[in-house]
Short mmCIF file of C-alpha atoms in Angstrom, two decimals:
data_model
loop_
_atom_site.label_atom_id
_atom_site.label_comp_id
_atom_site.label_asym_id
_atom_site.label_seq_id
_atom_site.Cartn_x
_atom_site.Cartn_y
_atom_site.Cartn_z
CA MET A 706 39.20 -56.51 2.45
CA LEU A 707 41.09 -58.42 -0.17
CA MET A 708 44.37 -59.74 1.32
CA PRO A 709 47.84 -59.92 -0.36
CA ARG A 710 49.06 -63.40 -1.15
CA VAL A 711 52.17 -65.13 -0.36
CA ILE A 712 52.87 -67.69 -3.06
CA PRO A 713 55.58 -70.25 -3.17
CA CYS A 714 56.87 -71.32 -6.62
CA LEU A 715 57.88 -74.59 -7.67
CA ASP A 716 60.03 -74.94 -10.75
CA VAL A 717 59.57 -78.28 -11.97
CA ARG A 718 61.71 -80.20 -14.50
CA ASP A 719 61.14 -83.93 -15.39
CA GLY A 720 58.88 -84.25 -12.10
CA ARG A 721 61.35 -82.85 -9.68
CA VAL A 722 61.56 -79.48 -8.12
CA VAL A 723 64.77 -77.85 -9.21
CA LYS A 724 66.50 -74.52 -8.36
CA GLY A 725 69.09 -72.44 -9.80
CA VAL A 726 70.18 -68.77 -10.34
CA GLN A 727 68.45 -67.60 -13.69
CA PHE A 728 68.04 -71.27 -14.64
CA GLN A 729 71.77 -71.97 -14.65
CA GLY A 730 73.15 -74.80 -12.51
CA LEU A 731 69.89 -76.48 -11.71
CA ARG A 732 69.91 -78.46 -8.59
CA ASP A 733 67.35 -80.88 -7.23
CA ALA A 734 65.13 -79.31 -4.61
CA GLY A 735 62.67 -82.06 -4.06
CA ASP A 736 59.27 -83.86 -4.62
CA PRO A 737 56.75 -81.33 -5.92
CA VAL A 738 53.80 -83.26 -3.96
CA GLN A 739 55.59 -83.03 -0.65
CA LEU A 740 56.50 -79.61 -1.04
CA ALA A 741 53.07 -78.41 -2.24
CA ALA A 742 51.57 -80.27 0.64
CA ALA A 743 54.37 -78.69 3.17
CA TYR A 744 53.54 -75.13 1.82
CA GLN A 745 49.89 -75.62 2.14
CA GLU A 746 50.43 -76.53 5.80
CA GLN A 747 52.36 -73.47 6.40
CA GLY A 748 49.67 -71.27 5.19
CA ALA A 749 50.54 -70.56 1.46
CA ASP A 750 47.73 -68.80 -0.23
CA GLU A 751 48.44 -70.12 -3.67
CA LEU A 752 50.94 -72.23 -5.37
CA VAL A 753 52.61 -71.53 -8.83
CA ILE A 754 54.23 -74.53 -10.73
CA LEU A 755 56.33 -73.58 -13.69
CA ASP A 756 57.48 -76.38 -15.77
CA VAL A 757 61.18 -75.86 -16.90
CA SER A 758 61.59 -78.96 -18.67
CA ALA A 759 63.74 -78.71 -21.98
CA THR A 760 62.17 -81.81 -23.77
CA PRO A 761 58.68 -82.90 -24.93
CA GLU A 762 58.88 -86.03 -22.70
CA GLY A 763 59.43 -83.63 -19.60
CA ARG A 764 56.47 -81.54 -20.64
CA ALA A 765 54.32 -84.63 -20.76
CA ASN A 766 55.25 -85.37 -17.19
CA ALA A 767 54.09 -81.72 -16.17
CA ALA A 768 50.51 -82.64 -16.51
CA GLU A 769 51.17 -85.75 -14.17
CA THR A 770 52.83 -83.57 -11.53
CA VAL A 771 49.93 -81.07 -11.86
CA ALA A 772 47.57 -83.85 -11.04
CA ALA A 773 49.42 -85.36 -8.17
CA VAL A 774 49.66 -81.98 -6.68
CA ARG A 775 46.05 -81.33 -7.14
CA GLU A 776 45.10 -84.38 -5.23
CA VAL A 777 46.64 -82.86 -2.07
CA LEU A 778 46.22 -79.25 -2.78
CA ALA A 779 43.01 -77.27 -1.40
CA LEU A 780 44.57 -73.99 -2.63
CA PRO A 781 44.66 -72.06 -6.19
CA LEU A 782 47.21 -73.46 -8.64
CA THR A 783 48.81 -71.45 -11.37
CA VAL A 784 50.70 -73.60 -13.93
CA GLY A 785 52.86 -72.18 -16.54
CA GLY A 786 55.92 -73.25 -18.99
CA GLY A 787 55.85 -74.33 -22.65
CA VAL A 788 52.13 -73.35 -23.20
CA ARG A 789 51.91 -72.60 -26.82
CA ARG A 790 48.11 -73.00 -27.59
CA ALA A 791 44.84 -72.79 -25.81
CA GLU A 792 44.68 -76.61 -26.20
CA ASP A 793 47.83 -76.88 -23.98
CA ALA A 794 46.31 -74.72 -21.38
CA ALA A 795 43.23 -76.93 -21.60
CA ARG A 796 45.34 -79.97 -20.75
CA LEU A 797 46.69 -78.33 -17.77
CA LEU A 798 43.36 -77.24 -16.63
CA ASP A 799 41.96 -80.66 -16.99
CA ALA A 800 45.11 -82.02 -14.78
CA GLY A 801 44.05 -79.66 -12.09
CA ALA A 802 45.37 -76.25 -12.73
CA ASP A 803 42.97 -73.19 -11.87
CA MET A 804 45.03 -70.67 -13.90
CA VAL A 805 47.65 -70.94 -16.77
CA ALA A 806 50.43 -68.67 -17.31
CA VAL A 807 51.77 -67.95 -20.80
CA ASN A 808 55.20 -66.20 -21.55
CA THR A 809 57.04 -66.73 -24.77
CA ALA A 810 54.30 -68.01 -26.78
CA ALA A 811 52.06 -64.72 -25.99
CA VAL A 812 54.94 -62.52 -27.06
CA GLU A 813 55.12 -64.38 -30.31
CA ARG A 814 51.55 -64.42 -30.93
CA PRO A 815 49.36 -62.08 -28.45
CA GLU A 816 46.12 -63.45 -29.87
CA LEU A 817 46.79 -66.62 -27.56
CA LEU A 818 45.73 -64.46 -24.48
CA SER A 819 42.46 -63.47 -26.24
CA GLU A 820 41.78 -67.02 -27.24
CA MET A 821 42.50 -68.25 -23.45
CA ALA A 822 40.45 -65.55 -22.09
CA ALA A 823 37.41 -66.20 -24.33
CA ARG A 824 37.57 -70.18 -23.62
CA PHE A 825 38.62 -70.13 -20.03
CA GLY A 826 37.79 -66.84 -18.59
CA VAL A 827 40.01 -63.73 -17.88
CA GLN A 828 40.67 -64.75 -14.27
CA CYS A 829 42.37 -68.18 -15.65
CA THR A 830 44.64 -66.29 -18.12
CA VAL A 831 47.97 -65.23 -16.50
CA LEU A 832 50.64 -63.38 -18.44
CA ALA A 833 54.10 -64.24 -17.26
CA ILE A 834 56.56 -61.41 -17.92
CA ASP A 835 60.29 -61.70 -17.58
CA ALA A 836 61.71 -58.22 -17.50
CA ALA A 837 65.26 -56.84 -17.74
CA ALA A 838 66.53 -53.31 -17.37
CA ARG A 839 67.27 -52.04 -20.92
CA ALA A 840 71.25 -52.20 -21.34
CA GLN A 841 71.50 -48.65 -22.92
CA GLN A 842 69.23 -46.13 -21.90
CA PRO A 843 67.79 -43.83 -24.67
CA SER A 844 66.97 -41.41 -21.86
CA SER A 845 67.34 -40.85 -18.10
CA ALA A 846 64.14 -42.77 -17.57
CA PRO A 847 64.28 -46.23 -16.38
CA GLY A 848 62.95 -48.82 -18.75
CA TRP A 849 62.73 -52.51 -19.13
CA GLU A 850 62.46 -54.84 -21.98
CA VAL A 851 60.82 -58.26 -22.18
CA VAL A 852 62.97 -61.24 -22.18
CA THR A 853 61.75 -64.85 -23.40
CA HIS A 854 63.00 -68.40 -23.95
CA SER A 855 64.06 -68.62 -20.16
CA GLY A 856 66.07 -65.59 -20.53
CA VAL A 857 68.12 -66.45 -23.70
CA GLU A 858 66.29 -63.95 -25.84
CA ARG A 859 65.92 -60.06 -25.43
CA ARG A 860 63.14 -58.54 -27.18
CA ALA A 861 62.80 -55.18 -28.37
CA LEU A 862 59.52 -55.06 -26.63
CA ASP A 863 58.87 -52.54 -23.79
CA VAL A 864 57.43 -54.15 -20.71
CA ILE A 865 55.05 -51.48 -19.69
CA ASP A 866 53.54 -51.43 -23.48
CA TRP A 867 53.26 -54.92 -23.34
CA ALA A 868 51.48 -55.35 -20.00
CA ARG A 869 48.92 -52.76 -21.32
CA GLU A 870 48.47 -54.60 -24.58
CA ALA A 871 48.07 -57.95 -22.62
CA ALA A 872 45.27 -56.39 -20.25
CA ARG A 873 43.63 -55.36 -23.41
CA ARG A 874 43.59 -58.90 -24.98
CA GLY A 875 42.42 -60.52 -22.01
CA ALA A 876 44.99 -61.11 -19.38
CA GLY A 877 43.77 -61.30 -15.93
CA GLU A 878 46.77 -61.08 -13.94
CA VAL A 879 50.54 -60.34 -14.60
CA LEU A 880 53.25 -62.56 -13.22
CA LEU A 881 56.14 -60.04 -13.18
CA THR A 882 59.70 -61.40 -12.75
CA SER A 883 62.68 -59.28 -12.65
CA TRP A 884 65.38 -60.87 -14.54
CA ASP A 885 67.98 -58.79 -13.06
CA ARG A 886 66.97 -59.77 -9.38
CA ASP A 887 66.03 -63.46 -10.00
CA GLY A 888 67.94 -65.75 -7.64
CA THR A 889 69.95 -62.67 -6.18
CA ARG A 890 68.03 -62.46 -2.73
CA SER A 891 68.56 -58.76 -3.21
CA GLY A 892 64.93 -57.80 -3.07
CA TYR A 893 62.32 -57.39 -5.61
CA ASP A 894 62.64 -54.65 -8.58
CA LEU A 895 60.27 -51.86 -7.05
CA GLU A 896 60.60 -49.66 -9.81
CA LEU A 897 59.53 -52.28 -12.19
CA LEU A 898 56.47 -53.18 -9.89
CA ARG A 899 55.63 -49.66 -9.48
CA ALA A 900 55.76 -48.82 -13.14
CA VAL A 901 53.68 -52.00 -14.36
CA SER A 902 51.00 -51.69 -11.42
CA GLU A 903 50.36 -48.23 -12.24
CA ALA A 904 50.06 -49.05 -15.91
CA VAL A 905 47.52 -51.80 -15.62
CA SER A 906 44.46 -52.22 -13.08
CA LEU A 907 45.10 -56.01 -13.19
CA PRO A 908 46.57 -57.76 -10.12
CA VAL A 909 50.37 -58.09 -10.25
CA ILE A 910 52.32 -60.79 -8.84
CA ALA A 911 55.95 -59.62 -7.60
CA SER A 912 58.61 -62.27 -8.68
CA GLY A 913 62.49 -62.31 -8.70
CA GLY A 914 64.90 -61.37 -5.73
CA ALA A 915 62.99 -61.93 -2.59
CA ASP A 916 64.92 -62.79 0.56
CA THR A 917 62.87 -61.41 3.52
CA ALA A 918 59.37 -60.34 4.72
CA GLY A 919 60.72 -56.88 4.40
CA HIS A 920 61.18 -57.35 0.68
CA MET A 921 57.76 -58.73 0.36
CA ALA A 922 56.16 -55.78 2.33
CA GLU A 923 58.00 -53.23 0.08
CA ALA A 924 56.84 -54.95 -3.07
CA LEU A 925 53.18 -54.96 -1.70
CA GLN A 926 53.84 -51.14 -1.06
CA ALA A 927 54.83 -50.77 -4.51
CA GLY A 928 51.55 -51.85 -5.82
CA ALA A 929 51.85 -55.67 -6.11
CA SER A 930 48.84 -57.85 -5.16
CA ALA A 931 51.00 -60.97 -4.29
CA VAL A 932 54.57 -61.88 -3.76
CA LEU A 933 56.19 -65.02 -5.12
CA ALA A 934 59.35 -66.70 -3.92
CA ALA A 935 60.97 -69.99 -4.65
CA SER A 936 64.40 -70.63 -3.17
CA ILE A 937 63.73 -69.13 0.40
CA PHE A 938 61.19 -71.74 1.09
CA HIS A 939 62.64 -74.63 -0.56
CA ASP A 940 65.93 -74.17 1.47
CA ALA A 941 63.84 -74.39 4.62
CA HIS A 942 65.54 -70.86 4.96
CA THR A 943 62.32 -69.73 6.17
CA THR A 944 58.52 -70.92 6.08
CA VAL A 945 55.59 -69.30 4.87
CA ASP A 946 54.22 -69.11 8.10
CA ALA A 947 57.27 -67.42 9.50
CA VAL A 948 57.21 -64.93 6.47
CA LYS A 949 53.42 -64.31 7.09
CA ARG A 950 54.05 -63.63 10.97
CA ALA A 951 56.94 -61.20 10.00
CA LEU A 952 54.61 -59.56 7.45
CA LEU A 953 52.09 -58.96 10.37
CA GLN A 954 54.90 -57.22 12.42
CA LEU A 955 55.37 -54.90 9.40
CA GLY A 956 51.75 -54.08 9.53
CA VAL A 957 50.65 -56.34 6.51
CA ARG A 958 47.80 -58.48 6.97
CA THR A 959 47.54 -61.58 4.94
CA ARG A 960 45.19 -64.61 5.57
CA PRO A 961 45.78 -66.11 9.04
CA SER A 962 46.79 -69.57 9.19
CA MET A 963 44.41 -72.22 10.67
CA GLU A 964 46.51 -72.23 13.95
CA SER A 965 46.39 -68.62 14.52
CA LEU A 966 42.67 -68.71 14.30
CA ALA A 967 42.37 -71.44 16.80
CA MET B 807 26.05 -96.13 -1.01
CA SER B 808 24.12 -95.56 -4.29
CA ALA B 809 23.86 -91.70 -3.54
CA HIS B 810 25.86 -89.92 -6.28
CA THR B 811 27.60 -86.54 -6.42
CA LEU B 812 27.56 -85.28 -10.02
CA VAL B 813 29.78 -82.31 -11.28
CA ILE B 814 28.20 -80.91 -14.25
CA GLY B 815 30.70 -80.20 -17.03
CA THR B 816 30.20 -76.99 -18.35
CA GLY B 817 33.35 -77.27 -20.58
CA THR B 818 34.71 -73.98 -19.02
CA ALA B 819 35.49 -74.83 -15.66
CA ASN B 820 38.18 -75.90 -13.37
CA THR B 821 36.39 -79.03 -12.96
CA ALA B 822 39.38 -81.08 -11.85
CA SER B 823 39.78 -79.03 -8.88
CA VAL B 824 36.34 -79.25 -7.96
CA LEU B 825 36.41 -83.02 -8.42
CA ALA B 826 39.59 -83.11 -6.24
CA GLY B 827 38.00 -81.08 -3.42
CA LEU B 828 34.92 -83.43 -3.32
CA ARG B 829 37.30 -86.47 -3.08
CA ARG B 830 39.23 -84.89 -0.30
CA VAL B 831 36.02 -84.88 1.85
CA GLY B 832 34.87 -88.38 1.07
CA ALA B 833 32.62 -87.94 -1.81
CA ASP B 834 33.05 -89.98 -4.95
CA PRO B 835 32.07 -87.41 -7.52
CA GLU B 836 31.94 -87.85 -11.38
CA LEU B 837 31.55 -85.41 -14.30
CA THR B 838 28.42 -85.46 -16.49
CA GLN B 839 26.40 -83.46 -19.26
CA ASP B 840 23.62 -85.78 -19.13
CA PRO B 841 20.58 -83.95 -17.94
CA ARG B 842 18.74 -87.10 -17.18
CA ALA B 843 21.67 -88.17 -14.76
CA VAL B 844 21.72 -84.56 -13.27
CA GLN B 845 17.77 -85.07 -12.78
CA GLN B 846 18.21 -88.24 -10.79
CA ALA B 847 21.55 -87.44 -8.93
CA GLU B 848 21.15 -87.24 -4.97
CA ARG B 849 23.71 -84.21 -5.09
CA VAL B 850 24.73 -81.91 -7.96
CA VAL B 851 27.56 -79.49 -8.26
CA LEU B 852 27.35 -76.71 -10.89
CA PRO B 853 30.91 -75.05 -11.15
CA GLY B 854 31.88 -72.60 -13.56
CA VAL B 855 34.52 -70.23 -14.64
CA GLY B 856 34.78 -68.51 -17.98
CA THR B 857 32.06 -66.26 -19.18
CA PHE B 858 28.50 -66.02 -18.30
CA ALA B 859 27.21 -66.45 -21.96
CA ALA B 860 29.48 -69.54 -22.55
CA ALA B 861 28.54 -71.34 -19.54
CA ARG B 862 24.58 -70.59 -20.11
CA ALA B 863 24.87 -71.83 -23.87
CA GLN B 864 26.37 -74.84 -22.46
CA LEU B 865 23.46 -75.43 -20.07
CA ASP B 866 21.09 -74.94 -22.79
CA GLN B 867 22.32 -77.55 -25.20
CA GLN B 868 19.94 -80.28 -25.61
CA ALA B 869 21.23 -83.73 -26.72
CA THR B 870 19.21 -85.80 -29.10
CA GLY B 871 16.59 -87.92 -27.27
CA GLN B 872 16.59 -85.82 -24.16
CA THR B 873 13.47 -83.98 -23.21
CA SER B 874 15.01 -81.40 -20.91
CA SER B 875 18.30 -79.34 -21.09
CA LEU B 876 20.81 -79.06 -18.10
CA ALA B 877 19.42 -75.57 -17.37
CA GLN B 878 15.77 -77.01 -16.92
CA VAL B 879 16.88 -80.02 -14.67
CA VAL B 880 18.99 -77.48 -12.61
CA GLN B 881 15.92 -75.27 -12.13
CA GLU B 882 13.68 -78.33 -11.26
CA ARG B 883 16.29 -79.45 -8.69
CA VAL B 884 16.73 -75.87 -7.11
CA ARG B 885 12.92 -75.19 -7.18
CA ALA B 886 12.48 -78.72 -5.46
CA GLY B 887 14.78 -77.97 -2.67
CA ARG B 888 17.17 -80.88 -3.69
CA PRO B 889 21.08 -80.79 -2.91
CA THR B 890 22.83 -78.58 -5.27
CA LEU B 891 25.98 -76.65 -4.72
CA ALA B 892 26.83 -73.67 -7.31
CA ILE B 893 30.22 -72.19 -7.53
CA CYS B 894 31.39 -68.91 -8.69
CA LEU B 895 29.89 -68.44 -12.14
CA GLY B 896 27.71 -71.34 -11.12
CA MET B 897 26.19 -69.07 -8.51
CA GLN B 898 25.72 -66.17 -10.93
CA LEU B 899 23.89 -68.37 -13.47
CA LEU B 900 21.10 -69.01 -10.75
CA PHE B 901 20.37 -65.50 -10.78
CA ASP B 902 18.56 -63.35 -13.44
CA GLY B 903 21.37 -62.31 -15.52
CA SER B 904 24.94 -60.61 -15.47
CA GLU B 905 26.31 -57.19 -16.65
CA GLU B 906 28.75 -59.39 -18.37
CA ASN B 907 26.31 -60.45 -21.19
CA PRO B 908 23.38 -58.40 -20.32
CA GLU B 909 21.28 -60.02 -23.44
CA VAL B 910 21.77 -63.59 -21.83
CA PRO B 911 19.07 -64.66 -19.19
CA GLY B 912 20.25 -66.42 -16.05
CA LEU B 913 18.15 -69.46 -14.68
CA GLY B 914 15.91 -67.09 -12.70
CA LEU B 915 15.98 -68.83 -9.28
CA ILE B 916 17.02 -66.01 -7.25
CA PRO B 917 16.21 -62.41 -8.08
CA GLY B 918 19.17 -60.17 -8.93
CA ARG B 919 21.81 -59.60 -11.47
CA ALA B 920 25.74 -59.67 -11.25
CA THR B 921 27.49 -56.27 -11.84
CA ARG B 922 31.08 -55.66 -12.64
CA PHE B 923 33.48 -54.36 -9.80
CA SER B 924 34.21 -50.71 -10.45
CA GLU B 925 37.47 -49.37 -11.34
CA THR B 926 38.38 -48.08 -7.77
CA VAL B 927 39.66 -51.92 -7.28
CA ARG B 928 41.92 -54.18 -9.43
CA VAL B 929 39.76 -56.43 -11.38
CA PRO B 930 39.56 -59.39 -11.29
CA GLN B 931 39.33 -60.16 -7.54
CA LEU B 932 42.06 -62.69 -7.22
CA GLY B 933 42.71 -63.74 -3.69
CA TRP B 934 41.47 -64.38 -0.16
CA ASN B 935 38.94 -62.15 1.57
CA ALA B 936 37.00 -62.35 4.69
CA VAL B 937 33.42 -64.02 4.59
CA GLU B 938 30.96 -62.93 7.18
CA ALA B 939 27.96 -65.59 7.51
CA ALA B 940 24.72 -64.51 9.02
CA ARG B 941 23.50 -66.35 12.16
CA GLY B 942 20.92 -68.55 10.40
CA CYS B 943 23.66 -70.12 8.01
CA GLU B 944 24.00 -73.75 8.76
CA ILE B 945 26.38 -74.68 5.97
CA LEU B 946 28.21 -71.44 5.49
CA GLN B 947 30.45 -70.09 8.20
CA SER B 948 32.45 -66.97 8.67
CA GLY B 949 36.39 -67.29 7.60
CA TYR B 950 38.39 -66.58 4.80
CA ALA B 951 37.63 -67.69 1.17
CA TYR B 952 39.46 -67.57 -2.22
CA TYR B 953 37.85 -65.51 -4.97
CA ALA B 954 38.41 -65.22 -8.66
CA ASN B 955 35.71 -63.04 -10.06
CA SER B 956 35.16 -59.88 -12.05
CA TYR B 957 31.43 -59.62 -11.38
CA ARG B 958 29.58 -59.80 -8.22
CA LEU B 959 25.87 -60.01 -6.73
CA VAL B 960 24.68 -57.46 -4.30
CA PRO B 961 20.83 -58.48 -4.06
CA ALA B 962 18.94 -59.36 -0.79
CA ALA B 963 18.30 -62.92 -1.83
CA PRO B 964 14.97 -62.99 -0.10
CA GLY B 965 14.24 -66.47 1.53
CA TRP B 966 17.99 -67.36 1.63
CA GLU B 967 20.53 -67.12 4.48
CA ARG B 968 23.29 -64.97 3.38
CA ALA B 969 27.12 -64.46 3.80
CA THR B 970 28.72 -61.26 2.76
CA THR B 971 32.04 -60.16 1.96
CA GLU B 972 33.72 -56.35 1.42
CA HIS B 973 35.38 -55.58 -1.76
CA ASP B 974 34.25 -52.32 -3.67
CA GLY B 975 31.51 -52.34 -1.08
CA PRO B 976 29.70 -55.39 0.45
CA PHE B 977 28.77 -58.13 -2.08
CA LEU B 978 26.88 -61.65 -1.68
CA ALA B 979 29.75 -64.04 -0.78
CA ALA B 980 27.21 -66.97 -0.61
CA CYS B 981 23.63 -67.91 0.12
CA GLU B 982 22.00 -71.18 1.27
CA ARG B 983 18.55 -72.53 1.60
CA GLY B 984 18.47 -75.98 2.91
CA PRO B 985 20.80 -78.13 1.09
CA ILE B 986 21.15 -75.54 -1.59
CA VAL B 987 24.35 -73.62 -1.49
CA ALA B 988 25.61 -70.96 -3.78
CA CYS B 989 29.25 -69.54 -3.37
CA GLN B 990 30.79 -66.80 -5.32
CA PHE B 991 34.13 -67.90 -3.79
CA HIS B 992 35.73 -71.44 -4.63
CA PRO B 993 35.41 -73.62 -1.67
CA GLU B 994 37.36 -76.12 -3.56
CA LEU B 995 40.33 -73.69 -3.41
CA SER B 996 39.64 -72.40 0.05
CA GLY B 997 42.01 -74.43 2.17
CA ASP B 998 40.39 -76.01 5.46
CA TYR B 999 37.56 -73.43 5.33
CA GLY B 1000 36.27 -74.52 2.12
CA MET B 1001 36.80 -77.96 2.99
CA GLY B 1002 34.38 -77.48 6.15
CA ILE B 1003 31.75 -75.99 3.60
CA LEU B 1004 31.94 -79.13 1.28
CA GLU B 1005 31.78 -81.29 4.08
CA ARG B 1006 28.83 -79.81 5.62
CA TRP B 1007 26.94 -79.61 2.50
CA LEU B 1008 27.58 -83.22 1.93
CA ALA B 1009 26.00 -84.04 5.38
CA ALA B 1010 23.01 -81.77 4.78
CA ALA B 1011 22.41 -83.44 1.62
CA ARG B 1012 22.68 -87.12 3.19
CA GLU B 1013 20.35 -85.87 5.91
CA GLN B 1014 17.91 -84.95 3.16
CA GLU B 1015 18.03 -88.37 1.55
CA VAL B 1016 17.13 -90.36 4.87
CA ARG B 1017 14.15 -88.10 5.64
CA PRO B 1018 10.94 -89.71 4.51
CA CYS B 1019 8.96 -87.78 2.00
#
């Protein structure tokens, strides 16, 4: 049986892991290679690196970071941030990524998803959606709109419609971040997860708001195939292994770590 | 050591991960698209992500001055029992074909065709799943492996030792025959379990080198 994944996320800027609430007030959180190796040791199922550099120089560093992480990492690696064209994705894949996530560029030019899927395969093409609850509800139904440019721009684009269109165009996975919950540690947006997982048959990664294994179990229950978290791991607030043991207590089986197999 | 590990660059694969995985277990791999080099290499890896048709087209390209295509030299290697590791789409290419591009033939080295997972599961299969290796396997073992696939094989693969995984019913996780191994999962992304497979494949390949013909 396919097992749900626990995925630590590294937000990387100019070669360093950073953290901040909704990308405001960034603080240094360590060396990406050291953190990647530590999470692998703890039993992470996959790693996501999001490049949040603001400058072209910072972006150039991202490929170096990916290459350095790849040398120590025997796990799947998804990389996103600043990918505008299939050529950018090719550079990250050459550096050692296995999957490439696109966000703003795909909203502006959805053909990017089809181009990546044709060239690298559907399983390599990840659509990252940053979702925010609509400020004004036209009806009582809950709704979310897509936000881009690291949360700066709200789009008049419905999250569910966008996920459906992306699936048609060749996305192989949705990395779904709740902009309302990101960094709040108040739990994932379960309604959002439920709505998107029901709308598409692609795997969905839950992101934004994780604090406890209980939050992760809820997200998986709501339809997510994987749960992503950043700050709770960087802070040594908890470890991947501890989260996985707690998940097992809650009845969620993930890939056992080597220790528990021995 | 003159023995070489060559990774075939199909242009559509996560070859950087495959190269790094092989380095981690002590190999000194190089990327190539040269059929003659693939013919002569001690060990060859055929990776592959992307579409069946695109990968097959890459293998069929014939460079000027070359008498054989990559497809032909891979066929020769497998028929001759020489150390070869095929990964994911690379594995599917060894069979007769795939539902992904029904008009495109596979290399026809193992009978069977890849079919798409049904709509009862999320496709692609992205993540870790249990692998159950048959007793006769020497390189493959039971454990947990990482998959990224929308198509899979369910044939009997006669003459090959098999490992299976359950997802939308049982399918062929991997198969081996001497120093030839084909994996639907990604050993290079499967942590210690995958590194073990790469190590045992390298060891089996070395054993074959020293054996007198």
